[in-house]
Amino acid sequence: MAHSNWRSVYFITWGLRILLAIGASYIHPDEHFQSFEVLSSRFFGFSTNIPWEFSSVNPARSYVPLLVTYYPVLKVAELFQLSPIQSYFIARLALMVLSWIVIDMCLYKMLPTKQERIKAIYFTSTSYITHVYQSHTFSNSIETILVVLCVYMINELRFLLSTPSEKVRNTEIATLGLAIGACASFGIFNRVTFPAFLALPFFIYAKCALTWIWLPVLTLLSFMFTSCVCVVVDTLIYKRISLSILAQNPFNWSQYVFTPLNNLVYNSNYANLSQHGIHPYYTHILINLPQIMGPGLLFLFWRFKNRYYQTTPFLSAVGALIVLSFVPHQELRFLIPVVPLLCCCFDLTVFSETPGSTPVPVTLIMNSWLVFNLVLSLLMGIYHQGGVVPALSYFQENFYAKNETGVTQIWWRTYSPPTWLLGDMSNSTQYLDLANAFSPGSKPNTVIDAMGAEYEKVQSALDFAKSVNPQQRIFLVTPVASYKQFFNASLFNETWTYPAHLDLDHLDFSKAQSLQLGLGIYELL
């Protein structure tokens, strides 16, 4: 592909990134329930459904990464009295811009030649993981930024190690040492999986430490200082105490909250992991990696002729794949930090028989790469559970913003609704699963998450809600396909529909009706 075409495609991805950053798709509940569902309740007074990681006796998630990344955006949104959905999309845009700047800058500085830089940034920018996942508010998205930043800094140390000593400035090494320590600590408090991405690059760092023996001292000091700040902040928030009280007995270690340790202990228990899903040990390598990299895998592993197997980005990605494959719970999003790392290592010469030539397979693979990522960008960035967020915004604008009560929502065959988007600041809403839906409500509004329950149980919940209080308004929120397949339209009023919604969990290719797009809100008459 000519340089002009590379540049044209790259500029097009700018618009695509912005478009998908404000797309309504909903990839996984954690993007809400481990970020805004928590922050909006703790700091802005919203009535929400707090997940176990933030509400258990031994909290397993740190507030610090959330405060650093999202609190300023939410504070500005509060200042300008923006709606929850406006706040959400501004935060998404901010995360997209942060990822864009940090990742592209690190790739540009880390790679030695202009062609290498163009290649890495081009493939990273055209990946659907970058377009979609990096603008969704996952802890994995923050992890990607920190991983790339750390890999870049370790690679800088590696470069300085091969530089004549008289050209190396101690201040540069000291700065890198301090920054690596802070970044590593912040990364661990964000996700305990973070060290996996530094497993093999650590040996490069260790070699540097043997040359500059004061380097690990600075890194350790920076790591400890950052960790102490995170522990203190988490303790103040979770224990709801002041700093003056904490300082009265600072060496009473039992009073502190160590969220990474709690997370590690929890996830070390196989029984705990089984509640979230157990996967075969080959899932990351044989299933998740091909879904992430698609045709790009040919540029990495064709005949194992790749020239980049000893580079720092490749070592980081491979080390993470190996370490994370020993954990029996393996979701695709756990691997998203490997995308920019592996894009650095695409070897476009693996098919070349003669230097300087561009064989047909290279052009074919590059075109396949673009098609693969465009299709998945639209699928995951626009349609995947795309009606959930707009539906919550509908309830917020038409009921909660007007302080109307007596509303029951029953969500069926959707991901769990992130109820912070309702903007309930009067604590008027209770949140129930289907098992607890058959008892009188304690608050005027109710949200029932029926998940993928059998139709008969959902119908029973609708009947019970109507019998308890005939005056309340009862809404069924479900995919259009499921509504038409199971419910009697004469008993409902179609209140609202959103066309760009796809429920991948309940497709039945033997029934064309199940393939219909859309999410609807239907009021029980």
Short mmCIF file of C-alpha atoms in Angstrom, two decimals, residues 61-319:
data_model
loop_
_atom_site.label_atom_id
_atom_site.label_comp_id
_atom_site.label_asym_id
_atom_site.label_seq_id
_atom_site.Cartn_x
_atom_site.Cartn_y
_atom_site.Cartn_z
CA ARG A 61 -11.07 -2.79 43.48
CA SER A 62 -9.24 0.47 44.07
CA TYR A 63 -10.97 3.81 43.73
CA VAL A 64 -7.75 5.58 42.74
CA PRO A 65 -7.66 4.73 38.99
CA LEU A 66 -11.33 5.71 38.72
CA LEU A 67 -10.78 9.01 40.51
CA VAL A 68 -7.77 9.90 38.38
CA THR A 69 -9.41 8.94 35.08
CA TYR A 70 -13.08 9.84 35.44
CA TYR A 71 -13.71 12.04 38.49
CA PRO A 72 -12.61 15.29 36.78
CA VAL A 73 -14.96 14.60 33.87
CA LEU A 74 -17.90 13.85 36.16
CA LYS A 75 -17.16 16.95 38.23
CA VAL A 76 -17.22 19.13 35.11
CA ALA A 77 -20.46 17.44 34.02
CA GLU A 78 -21.97 18.18 37.42
CA LEU A 79 -20.83 21.80 37.20
CA PHE A 80 -22.58 22.26 33.85
CA GLN A 81 -25.60 20.17 34.95
CA LEU A 82 -25.22 17.66 32.17
CA SER A 83 -27.43 14.57 31.99
CA PRO A 84 -25.89 11.18 32.89
CA ILE A 85 -25.72 10.09 29.25
CA GLN A 86 -23.97 13.34 28.27
CA SER A 87 -21.48 12.81 31.10
CA TYR A 88 -20.94 9.25 29.93
CA PHE A 89 -20.12 10.17 26.35
CA ILE A 90 -17.81 13.00 27.42
CA ALA A 91 -15.91 10.54 29.62
CA ARG A 92 -15.72 8.11 26.68
CA LEU A 93 -14.35 10.85 24.44
CA ALA A 94 -11.80 11.85 27.09
CA LEU A 95 -10.62 8.25 27.45
CA MET A 96 -10.38 7.93 23.66
CA VAL A 97 -8.23 11.08 23.41
CA LEU A 98 -6.01 9.98 26.31
CA SER A 99 -5.47 6.56 24.71
CA TRP A 100 -4.83 8.14 21.34
CA ILE A 101 -2.19 10.55 22.64
CA VAL A 102 -0.32 8.20 24.98
CA ILE A 103 -0.31 5.09 22.79
CA ASP A 104 0.59 6.85 19.54
CA MET A 105 3.28 8.91 21.28
CA CYS A 106 4.86 5.84 22.89
CA LEU A 107 4.80 3.87 19.64
CA TYR A 108 6.32 6.79 17.76
CA LYS A 109 9.14 7.24 20.28
CA MET A 110 9.77 3.54 20.82
CA LEU A 111 10.30 2.51 17.21
CA PRO A 112 13.58 3.33 15.46
CA THR A 113 12.60 4.26 11.89
CA LYS A 114 9.86 6.21 10.16
CA GLN A 115 8.57 3.11 8.36
CA GLU A 116 8.33 1.16 11.63
CA ARG A 117 6.44 4.02 13.26
CA ILE A 118 4.00 4.36 10.36
CA LYS A 119 3.36 0.63 10.34
CA ALA A 120 2.73 0.32 14.10
CA ILE A 121 0.49 3.38 14.34
CA TYR A 122 -1.39 2.43 11.17
CA PHE A 123 -2.27 -1.08 12.32
CA THR A 124 -3.05 0.04 15.87
CA SER A 125 -5.28 2.82 14.58
CA THR A 126 -7.20 0.52 12.25
CA SER A 127 -7.84 -2.16 14.89
CA TYR A 128 -11.40 -2.48 16.14
CA ILE A 129 -9.99 -3.03 19.62
CA THR A 130 -8.57 0.50 19.50
CA HIS A 131 -11.77 1.95 18.01
CA VAL A 132 -14.19 0.26 20.37
CA TYR A 133 -12.67 -1.24 23.52
CA GLN A 134 -10.23 1.60 24.14
CA SER A 135 -13.06 4.13 24.30
CA HIS A 136 -15.21 2.00 26.61
CA THR A 137 -14.67 2.54 30.31
CA PHE A 138 -13.03 -0.78 31.17
CA SER A 139 -10.18 -1.09 33.63
CA ASN A 140 -8.56 -2.97 30.72
CA SER A 141 -8.60 0.24 28.67
CA ILE A 142 -6.65 2.06 31.38
CA GLU A 143 -4.38 -0.97 31.65
CA THR A 144 -3.54 -0.74 27.94
CA ILE A 145 -2.34 2.85 28.34
CA LEU A 146 -0.18 1.93 31.35
CA VAL A 147 1.25 -1.20 29.72
CA VAL A 148 2.32 0.65 26.58
CA LEU A 149 3.81 3.42 28.70
CA CYS A 150 5.80 0.95 30.83
CA VAL A 151 7.00 -1.05 27.83
CA TYR A 152 8.15 2.17 26.18
CA MET A 153 10.15 3.18 29.27
CA ILE A 154 11.77 -0.24 29.68
CA ASN A 155 12.64 -0.16 25.99
CA GLU A 156 14.26 3.24 26.55
CA LEU A 157 16.42 1.72 29.29
CA ARG A 158 17.31 -1.09 26.90
CA PHE A 159 18.40 1.47 24.32
CA LEU A 160 20.45 3.43 26.85
CA LEU A 161 22.16 0.22 27.91
CA SER A 162 23.58 -0.12 24.40
CA THR A 163 24.57 3.55 24.25
CA PRO A 164 28.15 4.63 25.11
CA SER A 165 28.20 5.56 28.79
CA GLU A 166 29.51 9.08 28.15
CA LYS A 167 26.33 9.85 26.17
CA VAL A 168 23.97 8.61 28.89
CA ARG A 169 22.67 11.15 31.39
CA ASN A 170 21.99 9.93 34.92
CA THR A 171 18.97 12.23 35.16
CA GLU A 172 17.37 10.41 32.24
CA ILE A 173 17.86 7.03 33.87
CA ALA A 174 16.61 8.34 37.21
CA THR A 175 13.48 9.77 35.58
CA LEU A 176 12.75 6.47 33.86
CA GLY A 177 13.31 4.54 37.09
CA LEU A 178 10.95 6.73 39.07
CA ALA A 179 8.31 6.72 36.31
CA ILE A 180 8.41 2.93 35.94
CA GLY A 181 7.86 2.48 39.67
CA ALA A 182 4.89 4.84 39.76
CA CYS A 183 3.37 3.41 36.59
CA ALA A 184 3.77 -0.19 37.80
CA SER A 185 2.11 0.59 41.13
CA PHE A 186 -0.77 2.45 39.51
CA GLY A 187 -1.16 -0.43 37.05
CA ILE A 188 -1.42 -3.01 39.82
CA PHE A 189 -4.01 -0.96 41.71
CA ASN A 190 -5.95 -0.71 38.46
CA ARG A 191 -5.73 -4.45 37.66
CA VAL A 192 -3.80 -7.23 39.37
CA THR A 193 -3.11 -8.72 35.93
CA PHE A 194 -0.80 -5.81 35.12
CA PRO A 195 2.48 -7.55 36.15
CA ALA A 196 1.79 -10.27 33.56
CA PHE A 197 2.60 -7.77 30.80
CA LEU A 198 5.96 -7.00 32.41
CA ALA A 199 6.92 -10.62 33.12
CA LEU A 200 9.47 -10.92 30.31
CA PRO A 201 10.43 -7.22 30.00
CA PHE A 202 11.39 -7.47 33.68
CA PHE A 203 14.50 -9.42 32.63
CA ILE A 204 15.53 -6.48 30.43
CA TYR A 205 14.98 -4.16 33.38
CA ALA A 206 17.00 -6.48 35.64
CA LYS A 207 19.91 -6.37 33.21
CA CYS A 208 19.78 -2.57 33.31
CA ALA A 209 19.66 -2.69 37.10
CA LEU A 210 22.94 -4.59 37.14
CA THR A 211 24.53 -1.72 35.23
CA TRP A 212 22.95 1.12 37.18
CA ILE A 213 22.65 -0.33 40.68
CA TRP A 214 20.77 2.71 42.00
CA LEU A 215 18.04 2.28 39.36
CA PRO A 216 16.00 -0.34 41.31
CA VAL A 217 16.29 1.78 44.46
CA LEU A 218 14.57 4.70 42.74
CA THR A 219 11.99 2.40 41.16
CA LEU A 220 11.20 0.78 44.49
CA LEU A 221 10.90 4.12 46.28
CA SER A 222 8.54 5.43 43.61
CA PHE A 223 6.56 2.19 43.66
CA MET A 224 6.19 2.25 47.43
CA PHE A 225 5.22 5.93 47.54
CA THR A 226 2.53 5.51 44.88
CA SER A 227 1.26 2.34 46.55
CA CYS A 228 1.04 4.09 49.92
CA VAL A 229 -0.98 6.92 48.40
CA CYS A 230 -3.37 4.40 46.80
CA VAL A 231 -3.77 2.42 50.02
CA VAL A 232 -4.44 5.55 52.08
CA VAL A 233 -7.00 6.90 49.59
CA ASP A 234 -8.80 3.55 49.42
CA THR A 235 -8.79 3.25 53.20
CA LEU A 236 -10.26 6.71 53.67
CA ILE A 237 -13.02 5.98 51.15
CA TYR A 238 -13.91 2.44 52.20
CA LYS A 239 -13.60 2.98 55.96
CA ARG A 240 -15.22 6.43 55.70
CA ILE A 241 -12.72 7.94 58.11
CA SER A 242 -10.63 11.10 58.04
CA LEU A 243 -6.90 11.32 57.50
CA SER A 244 -6.41 12.66 61.02
CA ILE A 245 -7.98 9.53 62.50
CA LEU A 246 -5.85 7.31 60.28
CA ALA A 247 -2.72 9.20 61.34
CA GLN A 248 -3.35 8.55 65.03
CA ASN A 249 -1.98 5.03 64.67
CA PRO A 250 -0.31 4.87 61.25
CA PHE A 251 1.43 1.53 61.87
CA ASN A 252 -1.74 -0.36 62.66
CA TRP A 253 -1.71 -2.31 59.42
CA SER A 254 -5.08 -3.94 60.07
CA GLN A 255 -6.85 -0.63 59.54
CA TYR A 256 -5.69 -0.30 55.93
CA VAL A 257 -7.47 -1.59 52.83
CA PHE A 258 -5.18 -3.38 50.35
CA THR A 259 -7.40 -3.84 47.32
CA PRO A 260 -4.89 -5.62 45.02
CA LEU A 261 -4.19 -8.17 47.75
CA ASN A 262 -7.91 -8.73 48.32
CA ASN A 263 -8.42 -9.13 44.58
CA LEU A 264 -5.57 -11.62 44.32
CA VAL A 265 -6.87 -13.66 47.25
CA TYR A 266 -10.37 -13.74 45.80
CA ASN A 267 -9.22 -14.77 42.32
CA SER A 268 -6.89 -17.41 43.71
CA ASN A 269 -9.94 -19.35 44.84
CA TYR A 270 -11.19 -21.62 42.07
CA ALA A 271 -14.69 -21.65 43.56
CA ASN A 272 -14.85 -17.86 43.27
CA LEU A 273 -13.69 -17.90 39.67
CA SER A 274 -16.28 -20.54 38.79
CA GLN A 275 -19.01 -17.99 39.59
CA HIS A 276 -17.69 -15.82 36.75
CA GLY A 277 -16.94 -18.60 34.26
CA ILE A 278 -14.23 -21.22 33.88
CA HIS A 279 -12.48 -21.50 30.52
CA PRO A 280 -10.01 -24.01 29.08
CA TYR A 281 -6.39 -22.94 29.46
CA TYR A 282 -6.03 -22.58 25.69
CA THR A 283 -8.86 -20.00 25.41
CA HIS A 284 -6.62 -16.93 25.25
CA ILE A 285 -4.23 -18.33 22.67
CA LEU A 286 -6.55 -20.30 20.40
CA ILE A 287 -9.82 -18.37 20.71
CA ASN A 288 -9.36 -14.86 22.08
CA LEU A 289 -6.14 -13.92 20.28
CA PRO A 290 -7.51 -14.79 16.80
CA GLN A 291 -10.66 -12.76 17.59
CA ILE A 292 -8.49 -9.79 18.51
CA MET A 293 -5.83 -9.90 15.82
CA GLY A 294 -7.69 -11.59 12.95
CA PRO A 295 -5.68 -11.75 9.68
CA GLY A 296 -2.84 -9.87 11.42
CA LEU A 297 -1.73 -13.14 13.01
CA LEU A 298 -0.22 -14.10 9.64
CA PHE A 299 2.16 -11.15 9.90
CA LEU A 300 3.20 -12.39 13.33
CA PHE A 301 3.58 -16.14 12.97
CA TRP A 302 3.80 -17.08 9.27
CA ARG A 303 6.51 -19.78 9.12
CA PHE A 304 7.83 -18.23 12.34
CA LYS A 305 10.09 -15.96 10.28
CA ASN A 306 9.20 -12.79 12.18
CA ARG A 307 12.09 -10.37 12.78
CA TYR A 308 10.60 -8.90 15.94
CA TYR A 309 10.53 -11.87 18.30
CA GLN A 310 13.22 -10.38 20.55
CA THR A 311 11.78 -6.86 20.74
CA THR A 312 10.41 -5.48 24.01
CA PRO A 313 6.78 -5.17 22.77
CA PHE A 314 6.74 -8.77 21.55
CA LEU A 315 8.24 -10.07 24.80
CA SER A 316 5.62 -8.14 26.77
CA ALA A 317 2.73 -9.56 24.72
CA VAL A 318 4.00 -13.14 24.77
CA GLY A 319 4.77 -13.03 28.49
#
